[in-house]
mmCIF file of C-alpha atoms in Angstrom:
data_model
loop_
_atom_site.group_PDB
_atom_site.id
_atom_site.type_symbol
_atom_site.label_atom_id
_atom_site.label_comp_id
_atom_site.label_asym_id
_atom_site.label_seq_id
_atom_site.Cartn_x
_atom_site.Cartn_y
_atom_site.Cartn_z
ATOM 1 C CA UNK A 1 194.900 -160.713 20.923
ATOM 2 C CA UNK A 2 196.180 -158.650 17.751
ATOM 3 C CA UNK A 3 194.227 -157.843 15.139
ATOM 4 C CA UNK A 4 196.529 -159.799 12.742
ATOM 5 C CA UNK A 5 194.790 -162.848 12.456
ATOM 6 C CA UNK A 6 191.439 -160.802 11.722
ATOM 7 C CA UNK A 7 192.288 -157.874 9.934
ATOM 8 C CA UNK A 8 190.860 -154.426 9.658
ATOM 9 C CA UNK A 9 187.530 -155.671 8.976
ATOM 10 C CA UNK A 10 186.972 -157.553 12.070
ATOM 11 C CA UNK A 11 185.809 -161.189 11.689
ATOM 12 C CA UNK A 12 186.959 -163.659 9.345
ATOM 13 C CA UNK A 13 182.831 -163.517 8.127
ATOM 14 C CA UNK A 14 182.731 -160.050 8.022
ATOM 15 C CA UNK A 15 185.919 -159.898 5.703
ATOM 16 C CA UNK A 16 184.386 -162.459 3.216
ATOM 17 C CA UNK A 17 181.190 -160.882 2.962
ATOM 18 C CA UNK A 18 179.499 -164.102 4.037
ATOM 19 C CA UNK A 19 176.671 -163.906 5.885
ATOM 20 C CA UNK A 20 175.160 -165.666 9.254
ATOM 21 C CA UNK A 21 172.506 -166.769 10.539
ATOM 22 C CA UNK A 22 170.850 -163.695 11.715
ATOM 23 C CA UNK A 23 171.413 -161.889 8.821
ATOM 24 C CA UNK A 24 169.685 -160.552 6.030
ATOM 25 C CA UNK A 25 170.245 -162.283 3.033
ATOM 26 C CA UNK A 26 171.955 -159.951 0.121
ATOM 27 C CA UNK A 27 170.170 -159.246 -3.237
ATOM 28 C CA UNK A 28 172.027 -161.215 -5.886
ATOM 29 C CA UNK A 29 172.939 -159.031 -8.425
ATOM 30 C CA UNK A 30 171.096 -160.986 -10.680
ATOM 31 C CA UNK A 31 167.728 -161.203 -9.356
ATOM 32 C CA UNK A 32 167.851 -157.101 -9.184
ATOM 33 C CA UNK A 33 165.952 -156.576 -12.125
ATOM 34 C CA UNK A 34 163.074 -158.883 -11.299
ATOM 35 C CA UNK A 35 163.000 -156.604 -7.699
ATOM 36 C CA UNK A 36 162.774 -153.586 -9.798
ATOM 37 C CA UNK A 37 159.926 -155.308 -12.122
ATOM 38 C CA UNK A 38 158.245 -156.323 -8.590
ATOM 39 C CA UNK A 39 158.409 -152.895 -7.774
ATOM 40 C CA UNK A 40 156.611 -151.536 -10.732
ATOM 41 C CA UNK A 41 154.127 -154.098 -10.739
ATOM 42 C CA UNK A 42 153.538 -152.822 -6.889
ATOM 43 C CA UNK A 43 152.980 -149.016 -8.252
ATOM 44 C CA UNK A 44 150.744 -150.066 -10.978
ATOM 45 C CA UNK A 45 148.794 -152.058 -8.240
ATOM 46 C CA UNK A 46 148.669 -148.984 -5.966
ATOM 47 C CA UNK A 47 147.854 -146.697 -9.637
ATOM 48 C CA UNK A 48 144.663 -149.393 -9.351
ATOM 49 C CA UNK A 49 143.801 -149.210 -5.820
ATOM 50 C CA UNK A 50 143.980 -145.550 -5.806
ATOM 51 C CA UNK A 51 141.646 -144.868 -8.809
ATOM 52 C CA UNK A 52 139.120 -148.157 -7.064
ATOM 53 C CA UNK A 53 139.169 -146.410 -3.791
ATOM 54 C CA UNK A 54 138.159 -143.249 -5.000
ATOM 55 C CA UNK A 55 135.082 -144.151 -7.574
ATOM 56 C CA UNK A 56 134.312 -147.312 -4.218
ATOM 57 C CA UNK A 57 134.700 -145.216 -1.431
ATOM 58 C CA UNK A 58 131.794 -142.604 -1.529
ATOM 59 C CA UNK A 59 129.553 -144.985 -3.873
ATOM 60 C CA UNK A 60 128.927 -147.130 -0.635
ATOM 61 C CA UNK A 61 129.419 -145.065 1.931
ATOM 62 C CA UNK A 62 130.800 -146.392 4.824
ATOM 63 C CA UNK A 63 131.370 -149.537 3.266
ATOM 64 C CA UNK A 64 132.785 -148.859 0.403
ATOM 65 C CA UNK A 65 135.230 -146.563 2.209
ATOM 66 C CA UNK A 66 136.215 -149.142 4.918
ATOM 67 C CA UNK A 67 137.008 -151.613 1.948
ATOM 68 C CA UNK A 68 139.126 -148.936 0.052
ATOM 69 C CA UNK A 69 141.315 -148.319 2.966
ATOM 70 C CA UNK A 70 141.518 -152.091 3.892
ATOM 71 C CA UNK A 71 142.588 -152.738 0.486
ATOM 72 C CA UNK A 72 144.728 -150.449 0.305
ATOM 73 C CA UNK A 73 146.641 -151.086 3.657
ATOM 74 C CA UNK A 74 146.821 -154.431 2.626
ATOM 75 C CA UNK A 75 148.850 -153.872 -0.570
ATOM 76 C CA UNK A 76 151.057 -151.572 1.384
ATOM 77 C CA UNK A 77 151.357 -154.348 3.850
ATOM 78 C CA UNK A 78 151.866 -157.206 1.717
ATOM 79 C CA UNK A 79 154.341 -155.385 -0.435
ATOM 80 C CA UNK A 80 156.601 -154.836 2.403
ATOM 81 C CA UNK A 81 155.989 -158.171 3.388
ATOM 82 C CA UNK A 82 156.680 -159.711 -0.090
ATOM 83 C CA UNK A 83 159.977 -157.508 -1.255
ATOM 84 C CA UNK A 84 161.123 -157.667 2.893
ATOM 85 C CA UNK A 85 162.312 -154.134 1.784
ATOM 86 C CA UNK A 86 160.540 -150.752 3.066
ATOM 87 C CA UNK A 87 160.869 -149.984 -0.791
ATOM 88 C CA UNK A 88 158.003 -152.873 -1.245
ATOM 89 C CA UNK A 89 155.689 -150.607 0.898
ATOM 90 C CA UNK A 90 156.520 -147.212 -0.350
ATOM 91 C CA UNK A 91 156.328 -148.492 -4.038
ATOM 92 C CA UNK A 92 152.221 -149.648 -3.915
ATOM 93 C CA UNK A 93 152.171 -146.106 -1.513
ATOM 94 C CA UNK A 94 153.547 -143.952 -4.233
ATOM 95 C CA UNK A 95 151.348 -145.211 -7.020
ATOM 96 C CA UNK A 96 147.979 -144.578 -4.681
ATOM 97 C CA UNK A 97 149.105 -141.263 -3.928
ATOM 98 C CA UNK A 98 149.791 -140.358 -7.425
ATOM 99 C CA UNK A 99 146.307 -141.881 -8.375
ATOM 100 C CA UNK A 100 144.560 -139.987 -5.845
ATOM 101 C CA UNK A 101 146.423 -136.852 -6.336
ATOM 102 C CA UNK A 102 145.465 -136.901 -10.477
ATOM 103 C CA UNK A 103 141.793 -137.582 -8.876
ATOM 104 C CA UNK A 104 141.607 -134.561 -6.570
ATOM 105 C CA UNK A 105 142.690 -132.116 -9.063
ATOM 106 C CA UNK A 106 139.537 -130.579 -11.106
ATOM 107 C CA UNK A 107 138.761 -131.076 -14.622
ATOM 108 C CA UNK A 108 138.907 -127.623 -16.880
ATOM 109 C CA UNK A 109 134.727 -128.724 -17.137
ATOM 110 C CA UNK A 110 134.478 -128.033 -13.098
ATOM 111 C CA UNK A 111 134.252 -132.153 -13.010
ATOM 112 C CA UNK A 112 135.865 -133.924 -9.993
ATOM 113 C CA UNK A 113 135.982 -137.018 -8.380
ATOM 114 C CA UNK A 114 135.984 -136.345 -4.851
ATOM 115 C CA UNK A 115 133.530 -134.646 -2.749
ATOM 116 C CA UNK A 116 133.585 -132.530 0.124
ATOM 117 C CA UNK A 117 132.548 -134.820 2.307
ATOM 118 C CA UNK A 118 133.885 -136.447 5.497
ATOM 119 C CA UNK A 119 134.181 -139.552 3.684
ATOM 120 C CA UNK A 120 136.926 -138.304 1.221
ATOM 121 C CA UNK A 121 138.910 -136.389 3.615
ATOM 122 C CA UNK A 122 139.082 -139.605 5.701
ATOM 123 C CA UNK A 123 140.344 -141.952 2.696
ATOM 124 C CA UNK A 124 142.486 -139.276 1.653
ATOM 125 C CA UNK A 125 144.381 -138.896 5.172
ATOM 126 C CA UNK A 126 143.378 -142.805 6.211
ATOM 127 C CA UNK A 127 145.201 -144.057 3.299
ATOM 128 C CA UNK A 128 148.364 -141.508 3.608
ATOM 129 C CA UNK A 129 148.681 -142.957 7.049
ATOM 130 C CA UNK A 130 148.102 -146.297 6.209
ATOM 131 C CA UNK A 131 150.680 -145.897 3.762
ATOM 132 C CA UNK A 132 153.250 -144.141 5.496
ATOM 133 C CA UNK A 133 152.975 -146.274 8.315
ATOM 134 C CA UNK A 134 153.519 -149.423 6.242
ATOM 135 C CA UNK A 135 156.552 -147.800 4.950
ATOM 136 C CA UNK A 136 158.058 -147.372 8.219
ATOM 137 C CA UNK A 137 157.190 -150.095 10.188
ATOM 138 C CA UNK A 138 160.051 -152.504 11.288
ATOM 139 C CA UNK A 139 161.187 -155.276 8.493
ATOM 140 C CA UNK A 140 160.136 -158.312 8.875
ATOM 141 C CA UNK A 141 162.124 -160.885 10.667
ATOM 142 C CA UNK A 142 163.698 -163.078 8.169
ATOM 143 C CA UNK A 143 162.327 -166.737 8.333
ATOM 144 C CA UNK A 144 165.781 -168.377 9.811
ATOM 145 C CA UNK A 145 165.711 -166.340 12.990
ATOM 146 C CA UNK A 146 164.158 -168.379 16.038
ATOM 147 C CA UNK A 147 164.450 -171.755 13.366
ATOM 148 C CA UNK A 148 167.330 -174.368 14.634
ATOM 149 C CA UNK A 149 169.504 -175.617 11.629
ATOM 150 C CA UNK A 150 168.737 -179.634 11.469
#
């Protein structure tokens, strides 16, 4: 068959824009600035965990520290999960790692927040993992694969 009937961009679907089934669904140009106010809402979240997770983690040592890094996988995890974007997990991710990083640096008074313990050097690298590894996990599979259409 020719490719007159289809055209140059292959299915009649895929020259409409229209999506099926197994796809992901497009952001509608008007929801787009309630993503990007998700987004920010999932930095200042990760701002928070950051600056908990430091004061929590050494205060009850090795609980506090196994909490810090469960909460803060978790909000990498659930951002993904919520925005279905990678963006979702690297947006909570950023905002830790910019909390922590303020925290490391020392105060002009010799003050700091971390230690030199194993305990910090563990949620410092435990939480860049967790964190990078939320960011670059697969998506999730959206909820109409595997579902038959009544």
């Amino acid at each position: 068959m020719s490719n007159a009937r289809t055209g140059a961009g292959g299915s009649p679907a895929a020259r409409t824009g229209s999506t099926s089934v197994g796809d992901w669904p497009r952001p509608v140009p008007e929801r787009r600035g309630a993503r990007f106010a998700v987004y920010g809402l999932l930095g200042v979240l990760g701002l928070l965990a950051g600056a908990a997770g430091a004061l929590l983690q050494s205060a009850w040592f090795p609980g506090g520290l196994v909490l810090s890094l469960a909460a803060a996988a978790g909000l990498f995890w659930g951002g993904g999960k919520l925005c279905r974007t990678k963006v979702g997990a690297v947006a909570p991710g950023t905002g830790w790692a910019l909390a922590v990083w303020f925290l490391t640096t020392t105060r002009p008074e010799g003050d700091f927040v971390f230690g030199a313990g194993l305990g910090s050097y563990v949620f410092l690298l435990g939480g860049t993992f967790a964190a990078v590894m939320c960011a670059t996990i697969a998506l999730p599979a959206p909820p109409s694969l595997g579902r038959k259409s009544p």
